[in-house]
Short mmCIF file of C-alpha atoms in Angstrom, two decimals:
data_model
loop_
_atom_site.label_atom_id
_atom_site.label_comp_id
_atom_site.label_asym_id
_atom_site.label_seq_id
_atom_site.Cartn_x
_atom_site.Cartn_y
_atom_site.Cartn_z
CA MET A 1 25.33 17.66 2.52
CA ASN A 2 23.36 21.08 2.72
CA THR A 3 19.97 19.85 4.59
CA LEU A 4 16.57 21.75 4.45
CA ASN A 5 14.02 22.33 7.34
CA VAL A 6 11.06 20.45 6.43
CA LYS A 7 7.19 20.93 8.13
CA ALA A 8 6.40 17.43 9.40
CA PHE A 9 3.67 15.32 11.64
CA GLY A 10 5.36 12.37 13.77
CA THR A 11 5.66 10.83 16.91
CA VAL A 12 8.63 10.75 19.31
CA ALA A 13 7.47 7.80 21.14
CA PRO A 14 5.34 4.44 20.94
CA GLU A 15 2.77 5.55 23.20
CA ALA A 16 2.76 9.49 22.09
CA ASP A 17 0.31 11.30 19.52
CA LEU A 18 1.31 12.52 16.36
CA LYS A 19 2.28 16.11 16.79
CA GLU A 20 3.70 18.82 14.24
CA MET A 21 7.89 18.86 14.04
CA THR A 22 10.52 19.81 11.87
CA ILE A 23 12.49 17.34 9.74
CA ASN A 24 15.49 17.78 8.08
CA ARG A 25 15.85 16.97 4.20
CA ARG A 26 18.84 16.26 2.12
CA ASP A 27 19.20 18.70 -0.63
CA VAL A 28 18.69 17.54 -4.29
CA THR A 29 21.60 15.32 -5.47
CA SER A 30 22.28 15.24 -9.29
CA ASN A 31 19.75 12.02 -9.50
CA ASP A 32 17.17 13.23 -6.82
CA VAL A 33 13.99 15.13 -7.41
CA GLU A 34 12.01 17.20 -4.93
CA ILE A 35 8.38 16.72 -4.74
CA ASP A 36 5.86 19.20 -3.21
CA ILE A 37 3.69 16.39 -1.40
CA LEU A 38 0.03 17.31 -2.44
CA TYR A 39 -1.53 14.07 -0.83
CA CYS A 40 -0.72 11.14 1.43
CA GLY A 41 -2.67 7.98 2.23
CA VAL A 42 -2.58 6.23 5.53
CA CYS A 43 -1.88 3.10 5.40
CA HIS A 44 -2.09 0.84 8.86
CA SER A 45 1.47 -0.18 8.22
CA ASP A 46 1.69 3.67 9.22
CA LEU A 47 0.09 2.91 12.40
CA HIS A 48 1.77 -0.12 13.33
CA THR A 49 5.22 1.57 12.86
CA ALA A 50 4.30 4.84 14.45
CA ARG A 51 3.44 2.57 17.73
CA ASN A 52 6.30 0.14 17.13
CA GLU A 53 3.88 -2.54 17.04
CA TRP A 54 6.43 -4.76 14.68
CA GLY A 55 9.53 -3.42 16.54
CA GLY A 56 12.25 -1.42 15.06
CA THR A 57 10.82 1.82 15.02
CA VAL A 58 13.40 4.80 15.39
CA TYR A 59 11.98 7.79 16.77
CA PRO A 60 11.27 10.57 15.83
CA ASN A 61 9.21 9.04 12.85
CA VAL A 62 7.47 10.13 10.54
CA PRO A 63 5.18 7.72 8.28
CA GLY A 64 3.31 7.95 5.05
CA HIS A 65 4.30 5.95 2.18
CA GLU A 66 1.25 6.53 -0.42
CA ILE A 67 2.85 9.88 -1.58
CA VAL A 68 1.39 12.15 -4.70
CA GLY A 69 2.68 15.33 -5.44
CA ARG A 70 4.22 17.63 -8.10
CA ILE A 71 8.07 18.15 -9.04
CA THR A 72 9.57 21.24 -7.81
CA LYS A 73 13.53 20.83 -8.23
CA VAL A 74 15.28 18.04 -10.40
CA GLY A 75 19.31 17.03 -10.07
CA ASN A 76 21.61 17.88 -13.01
CA SER A 77 21.61 14.34 -14.11
CA VAL A 78 17.99 13.80 -13.76
CA THR A 79 16.49 12.61 -17.27
CA LYS A 80 13.03 10.90 -16.40
CA PHE A 81 11.23 13.55 -14.88
CA LYS A 82 11.19 17.59 -14.83
CA VAL A 83 9.90 20.26 -12.88
CA GLY A 84 5.76 20.75 -13.00
CA ASP A 85 5.23 16.53 -13.62
CA LEU A 86 3.07 14.74 -11.50
CA ALA A 87 4.99 11.98 -9.35
CA GLY A 88 4.49 9.43 -6.89
CA VAL A 89 6.39 7.57 -4.27
CA GLY A 90 5.36 4.42 -2.86
CA CYS A 91 6.91 1.99 0.12
CA MET A 92 10.62 2.28 -0.88
CA VAL A 93 12.99 4.91 -1.82
CA ASP A 94 16.25 2.74 -2.78
CA SER A 95 17.74 -0.73 -2.61
CA CYS A 96 20.88 -2.03 -3.32
CA ARG A 97 20.49 -2.43 -7.13
CA GLU A 98 23.12 -5.12 -7.43
CA CYS A 99 21.37 -8.31 -6.07
CA GLU A 100 19.36 -10.92 -8.37
CA SER A 101 16.04 -9.38 -7.37
CA CYS A 102 16.83 -5.78 -8.12
CA LYS A 103 18.52 -6.87 -11.18
CA GLU A 104 15.12 -8.36 -12.08
CA GLY A 105 13.17 -5.22 -11.50
CA LEU A 106 11.90 -6.90 -7.78
CA GLU A 107 13.38 -4.34 -5.54
CA GLN A 108 10.88 -5.08 -2.99
CA TYR A 109 12.27 -8.38 -2.46
CA CYS A 110 16.25 -6.77 -2.52
CA GLU A 111 18.32 -9.30 -0.69
CA LYS A 112 19.92 -6.64 1.17
CA GLY A 113 16.57 -5.22 2.06
CA ASN A 114 15.08 -2.08 0.21
CA ILE A 115 15.22 1.22 2.01
CA GLN A 116 11.96 2.13 3.28
CA THR A 117 10.14 5.21 2.46
CA TYR A 118 10.06 5.62 6.48
CA ASN A 119 11.93 4.07 9.02
CA GLY A 120 14.65 3.15 6.57
CA HIS A 121 18.37 4.16 6.44
CA ASP A 122 19.02 6.92 4.00
CA LYS A 123 22.77 6.20 2.50
CA HIS A 124 22.89 9.98 1.56
CA THR A 125 22.64 11.23 5.30
CA ASN A 126 23.11 8.08 7.38
CA GLN A 127 19.79 8.78 9.21
CA GLN A 128 16.54 7.35 8.93
CA THR A 129 14.24 8.07 6.21
CA PHE A 130 11.17 10.06 6.73
CA GLY A 131 7.71 9.41 4.91
CA GLY A 132 5.07 11.48 3.38
CA TYR A 133 3.24 13.43 6.30
CA SER A 134 5.47 16.33 5.59
CA GLU A 135 5.51 19.34 3.00
CA ARG A 136 8.04 17.73 0.54
CA VAL A 137 10.13 14.80 -0.10
CA ILE A 138 13.38 13.91 -2.21
CA VAL A 139 13.91 10.85 -3.82
CA ASP A 140 16.06 9.30 -6.21
CA GLU A 141 14.67 9.71 -9.99
CA ASP A 142 14.73 5.75 -10.29
CA PHE A 143 12.15 5.23 -7.33
CA VAL A 144 9.77 8.02 -8.47
CA LEU A 145 6.65 7.21 -10.31
CA ARG A 146 4.37 8.71 -13.24
CA ILE A 147 1.14 9.43 -12.19
CA PRO A 148 -1.66 9.30 -14.60
CA GLU A 149 -3.09 12.73 -15.60
CA ASN A 150 -6.80 11.46 -15.71
CA LEU A 151 -6.96 10.20 -12.38
CA ASP A 152 -7.98 11.89 -9.24
CA LEU A 153 -4.92 12.91 -7.40
CA ALA A 154 -6.02 12.41 -4.03
CA ALA A 155 -7.86 9.29 -4.64
CA THR A 156 -4.62 8.06 -6.51
CA ALA A 157 -2.18 8.10 -3.40
CA PRO A 158 -3.40 4.82 -2.08
CA LEU A 159 -2.51 3.10 -4.90
CA LEU A 160 1.31 3.32 -4.24
CA CYS A 161 0.58 0.88 -1.64
CA ALA A 162 -2.97 -0.51 -1.61
CA GLY A 163 -2.96 -0.60 -5.34
CA ILE A 164 0.29 -2.46 -5.65
CA THR A 165 -0.19 -4.72 -2.93
CA THR A 166 -3.06 -6.26 -4.29
CA PHE A 167 -1.90 -5.79 -8.31
CA SER A 168 1.12 -7.42 -7.88
CA PRO A 169 -0.01 -11.27 -6.84
CA LEU A 170 -3.12 -10.70 -9.13
CA ARG A 171 -0.77 -10.35 -12.02
CA TYR A 172 1.79 -13.19 -10.84
CA TRP A 173 -1.04 -15.48 -10.78
CA ASN A 174 -2.18 -14.66 -14.18
CA VAL A 175 -5.58 -13.66 -12.88
CA GLY A 176 -7.64 -12.58 -16.09
CA PRO A 177 -10.80 -13.88 -18.20
CA GLY A 178 -12.00 -17.22 -17.45
CA LYS A 179 -10.54 -17.23 -14.15
CA LYS A 180 -12.59 -17.10 -10.85
CA VAL A 181 -11.30 -15.33 -8.07
CA GLY A 182 -12.22 -14.76 -4.56
CA ILE A 183 -11.28 -11.53 -2.55
CA VAL A 184 -11.45 -12.36 1.24
CA GLY A 185 -11.80 -8.93 3.34
CA ILE A 186 -13.09 -5.55 1.84
CA GLY A 187 -10.96 -3.02 3.43
CA GLY A 188 -8.34 -0.78 2.24
CA LEU A 189 -6.49 -3.45 0.39
CA GLY A 190 -9.68 -5.99 -0.65
CA HIS A 191 -11.59 -2.97 -2.04
CA MET A 192 -8.65 -2.60 -4.33
CA GLY A 193 -8.39 -6.07 -5.00
CA VAL A 194 -12.08 -6.35 -6.37
CA LYS A 195 -11.59 -3.44 -8.60
CA ILE A 196 -8.26 -4.72 -9.99
CA ALA A 197 -9.57 -8.31 -10.71
CA LYS A 198 -12.55 -7.33 -12.18
CA ALA A 199 -10.48 -4.75 -14.64
CA MET A 200 -8.58 -7.68 -15.63
CA GLY A 201 -11.69 -9.67 -16.83
CA ALA A 202 -11.86 -12.12 -13.74
CA HIS A 203 -15.07 -13.60 -12.11
CA VAL A 204 -14.99 -11.79 -8.40
CA LEU A 205 -16.37 -13.55 -5.86
CA VAL A 206 -16.03 -11.48 -2.38
CA ILE A 207 -15.92 -13.52 1.02
CA THR A 208 -16.30 -11.00 4.19
CA THR A 209 -17.82 -11.60 7.54
CA SER A 210 -20.02 -8.38 7.37
CA LEU A 211 -23.49 -8.70 6.02
CA ALA A 212 -23.06 -4.49 5.71
CA LYS A 213 -20.46 -4.93 3.23
CA VAL A 214 -22.27 -6.99 0.73
CA GLU A 215 -23.95 -4.38 -1.18
CA ASP A 216 -20.98 -2.63 -1.32
CA ALA A 217 -18.81 -5.03 -2.64
CA LYS A 218 -21.27 -5.50 -5.50
CA ARG A 219 -20.82 -1.54 -5.98
CA LEU A 220 -17.02 -2.34 -5.88
CA GLY A 221 -17.60 -4.47 -9.18
CA ALA A 222 -17.71 -7.77 -7.44
CA ASP A 223 -19.91 -10.61 -9.31
CA GLU A 224 -20.77 -12.38 -6.24
CA VAL A 225 -20.90 -12.21 -2.55
CA ILE A 226 -20.89 -14.62 0.45
CA LEU A 227 -20.60 -14.54 3.89
CA SER A 228 -17.69 -16.72 5.27
CA THR A 229 -19.80 -17.33 8.52
CA ASP A 230 -22.20 -18.98 6.57
CA LYS A 231 -21.47 -22.94 6.20
CA VAL A 232 -23.86 -23.15 3.30
CA GLN A 233 -22.65 -20.93 1.16
CA MET A 234 -18.99 -21.61 1.73
CA LYS A 235 -19.38 -25.09 1.25
CA SER A 236 -21.34 -24.61 -2.11
CA HIS A 237 -18.53 -22.69 -3.31
CA ALA A 238 -15.75 -25.35 -2.27
CA GLY A 239 -13.20 -26.33 -5.02
CA THR A 240 -14.76 -23.22 -7.37
CA LEU A 241 -11.81 -20.86 -7.15
CA HIS A 242 -8.40 -20.33 -9.27
CA PHE A 243 -7.46 -17.81 -6.88
CA VAL A 244 -7.97 -16.24 -3.75
CA LEU A 245 -6.70 -13.13 -2.37
CA ASP A 246 -6.70 -12.98 1.26
CA CYS A 247 -6.61 -9.37 2.49
CA VAL A 248 -7.43 -10.02 6.01
CA SER A 249 -5.10 -9.13 8.55
CA ALA A 250 -6.91 -10.28 11.97
CA GLN A 251 -6.63 -13.79 12.98
CA HIS A 252 -8.61 -16.07 10.82
CA ASP A 253 -9.18 -19.83 9.79
CA ILE A 254 -7.17 -19.97 6.72
CA ASN A 255 -8.53 -23.50 5.86
CA ALA A 256 -11.77 -22.35 5.53
CA TYR A 257 -10.30 -19.91 2.55
CA LEU A 258 -8.31 -22.91 1.21
CA SER A 259 -11.42 -25.20 1.05
CA LEU A 260 -12.74 -23.06 -1.97
CA LEU A 261 -9.47 -23.29 -4.35
CA LYS A 262 -9.65 -25.80 -7.18
CA ARG A 263 -7.06 -28.32 -7.81
CA ASP A 264 -3.77 -26.41 -8.34
CA GLY A 265 -5.70 -23.30 -7.01
CA SER A 266 -3.46 -20.61 -5.20
CA LEU A 267 -4.09 -18.36 -1.84
CA THR A 268 -1.83 -15.88 -1.16
CA LEU A 269 -2.11 -13.61 1.58
CA VAL A 270 -1.29 -9.96 1.73
CA GLY A 271 -2.86 -8.81 5.04
CA ALA A 272 -0.35 -9.50 7.83
CA PRO A 273 -1.81 -11.00 10.80
CA GLU A 274 0.04 -10.67 14.20
CA HIS A 275 0.09 -14.49 14.64
CA PRO A 276 0.86 -17.33 12.90
CA LEU A 277 -2.04 -19.29 11.06
CA PRO A 278 -2.43 -22.50 11.46
CA VAL A 279 -2.70 -24.58 8.16
CA ALA A 280 -3.95 -28.08 8.03
CA ALA A 281 -1.58 -30.37 5.60
CA PHE A 282 -5.08 -31.79 4.16
CA SER A 283 -5.84 -28.09 3.30
CA LEU A 284 -3.20 -28.22 0.98
CA ILE A 285 -2.24 -31.92 0.02
CA PRO A 286 -5.20 -33.76 -1.85
CA LYS A 287 -5.67 -30.92 -4.84
CA ARG A 288 -2.09 -29.61 -5.07
CA LYS A 289 -3.01 -26.50 -3.67
CA SER A 290 -0.76 -23.38 -2.99
CA PHE A 291 -0.48 -21.13 0.44
CA ALA A 292 1.71 -18.06 -0.63
CA GLY A 293 2.41 -14.40 0.27
CA SER A 294 3.42 -11.36 -1.70
CA MET A 295 4.80 -8.28 -0.99
CA ILE A 296 3.73 -4.83 -2.79
CA GLY A 297 5.57 -4.50 -6.15
CA GLY A 298 8.94 -3.39 -7.93
CA ILE A 299 9.25 0.09 -9.36
CA ALA A 300 8.62 -0.87 -12.98
CA GLU A 301 5.47 -3.06 -11.95
CA THR A 302 4.39 -0.40 -9.85
CA GLN A 303 4.46 1.61 -12.72
CA GLU A 304 2.47 -0.76 -14.72
CA MET A 305 -0.40 -0.55 -12.20
CA LEU A 306 -0.86 3.15 -12.29
CA ASP A 307 -0.74 2.80 -16.19
CA PHE A 308 -3.28 -0.16 -15.82
CA CYS A 309 -5.03 1.87 -13.43
CA GLY A 310 -5.31 5.00 -15.54
CA GLN A 311 -6.51 3.19 -18.53
CA HIS A 312 -9.45 1.32 -16.57
CA ASN A 313 -9.88 4.88 -14.29
CA ILE A 314 -9.54 3.07 -10.72
CA THR A 315 -8.71 5.19 -8.04
CA SER A 316 -9.10 4.24 -4.20
CA ASP A 317 -12.73 4.91 -2.45
CA ILE A 318 -11.22 7.91 0.38
CA GLU A 319 -12.09 9.64 2.93
CA MET A 320 -10.36 13.13 3.02
CA ILE A 321 -8.51 14.50 6.39
CA ARG A 322 -6.74 17.33 7.57
CA MET A 323 -3.23 16.22 8.59
CA GLN A 324 -4.36 17.89 12.39
CA ASP A 325 -6.59 15.03 12.61
CA ILE A 326 -4.42 12.09 11.96
CA ASN A 327 -4.48 10.96 15.69
CA LYS A 328 -8.52 10.57 15.66
CA ALA A 329 -7.82 8.70 11.80
CA TYR A 330 -5.57 6.10 13.42
CA ASP A 331 -8.37 5.55 16.34
CA ARG A 332 -11.00 5.25 13.49
CA LEU A 333 -8.37 2.82 11.79
CA LEU A 334 -8.26 0.78 14.24
CA LYS A 335 -12.06 0.13 14.80
CA GLY A 336 -12.11 -0.60 10.72
CA ASP A 337 -14.38 2.86 10.61
CA VAL A 338 -13.12 3.97 7.37
CA LYS A 339 -14.35 3.35 3.39
CA TYR A 340 -11.93 2.41 2.55
CA ARG A 341 -8.45 4.49 2.77
CA PHE A 342 -7.91 7.94 4.40
CA VAL A 343 -6.26 10.33 2.39
CA ILE A 344 -4.57 13.42 4.29
CA ASP A 345 -4.60 16.77 2.17
CA MET A 346 -1.05 18.07 2.73
CA ALA A 347 -2.28 21.95 2.11
CA SER A 348 -3.80 21.60 5.74
CA LEU A 349 0.00 20.99 7.21
CA LYS A 350 1.43 24.06 5.11
CA ALA A 351 -1.15 26.33 5.78
CA HIS A 352 -1.14 25.44 9.69
CA HIS A 353 1.40 27.31 11.79
CA ARG A 354 2.43 26.41 15.39
CA VAL A 355 0.37 29.20 18.06
#
């Protein structure tokens, strides 16, 4: 198979900074599209993977799974896209397509394991996949998404991960008018959860540890904001919520948030704390409460999310950075110093040449 040399930013070891490198992309096969990447969001998963914090990282590693761009080439069997179309790529670029989950449009739960956009295994080249911190990407059309024309392109990029990660559980647990929903944590995920839950018609309560984020949560659309550290506020909302979306990746007391649920309420975790969270039996048993998890969404649901965001004019709150500033952005990400998602302007990579 022919390959293309593509400029990218990646890392060669867990402790190494990201730097410019050249990677190989496969040439377009009959079902592929080639996307000129315009913007790529920066997800905390990028940092975890680059630094091998979850284990299993293959080096060199090129992160990035919040990709938007324009199609520059299509394979001869492609029917869904044409050259010039706006397109997006999220966390997956393929799956087995044969298991029960795949057949139900839930490729994220592929029983053989979906193929991740980076640090996955490309079945065409028999090498690892490289992500969106690069000039271009080649992806099977079935895993490419249509981007609504009315949305700001750069601010749309984080929808491909943060957007679908929050949309999927809100939709699955039937959030909408008449439902009271809690969003725990206002960061890259949580701020999208607020916007989407509000657009779905729910009454949105934000629970935060930060007094500084109270006004911002209201700006994002929250109907009410309480501090999780204020026992009086927490107690006054006990047993009032139909659903809680927990977007916190740090260690926290999950039982405090379970106490906010009504009978038959559900708390779904989309943040990924490093260590197990102790759950008390009597946080669940007395009111038949559920504690669940959720991971991104399938391709059809991701398209539904993008269309929903296009309809409601929802995008991420972003700070644009140059590709060359990614290591500084990672340092700031660790400190929570971003409102609320970094997005890389890939023109900075294309214009930059090694000295």
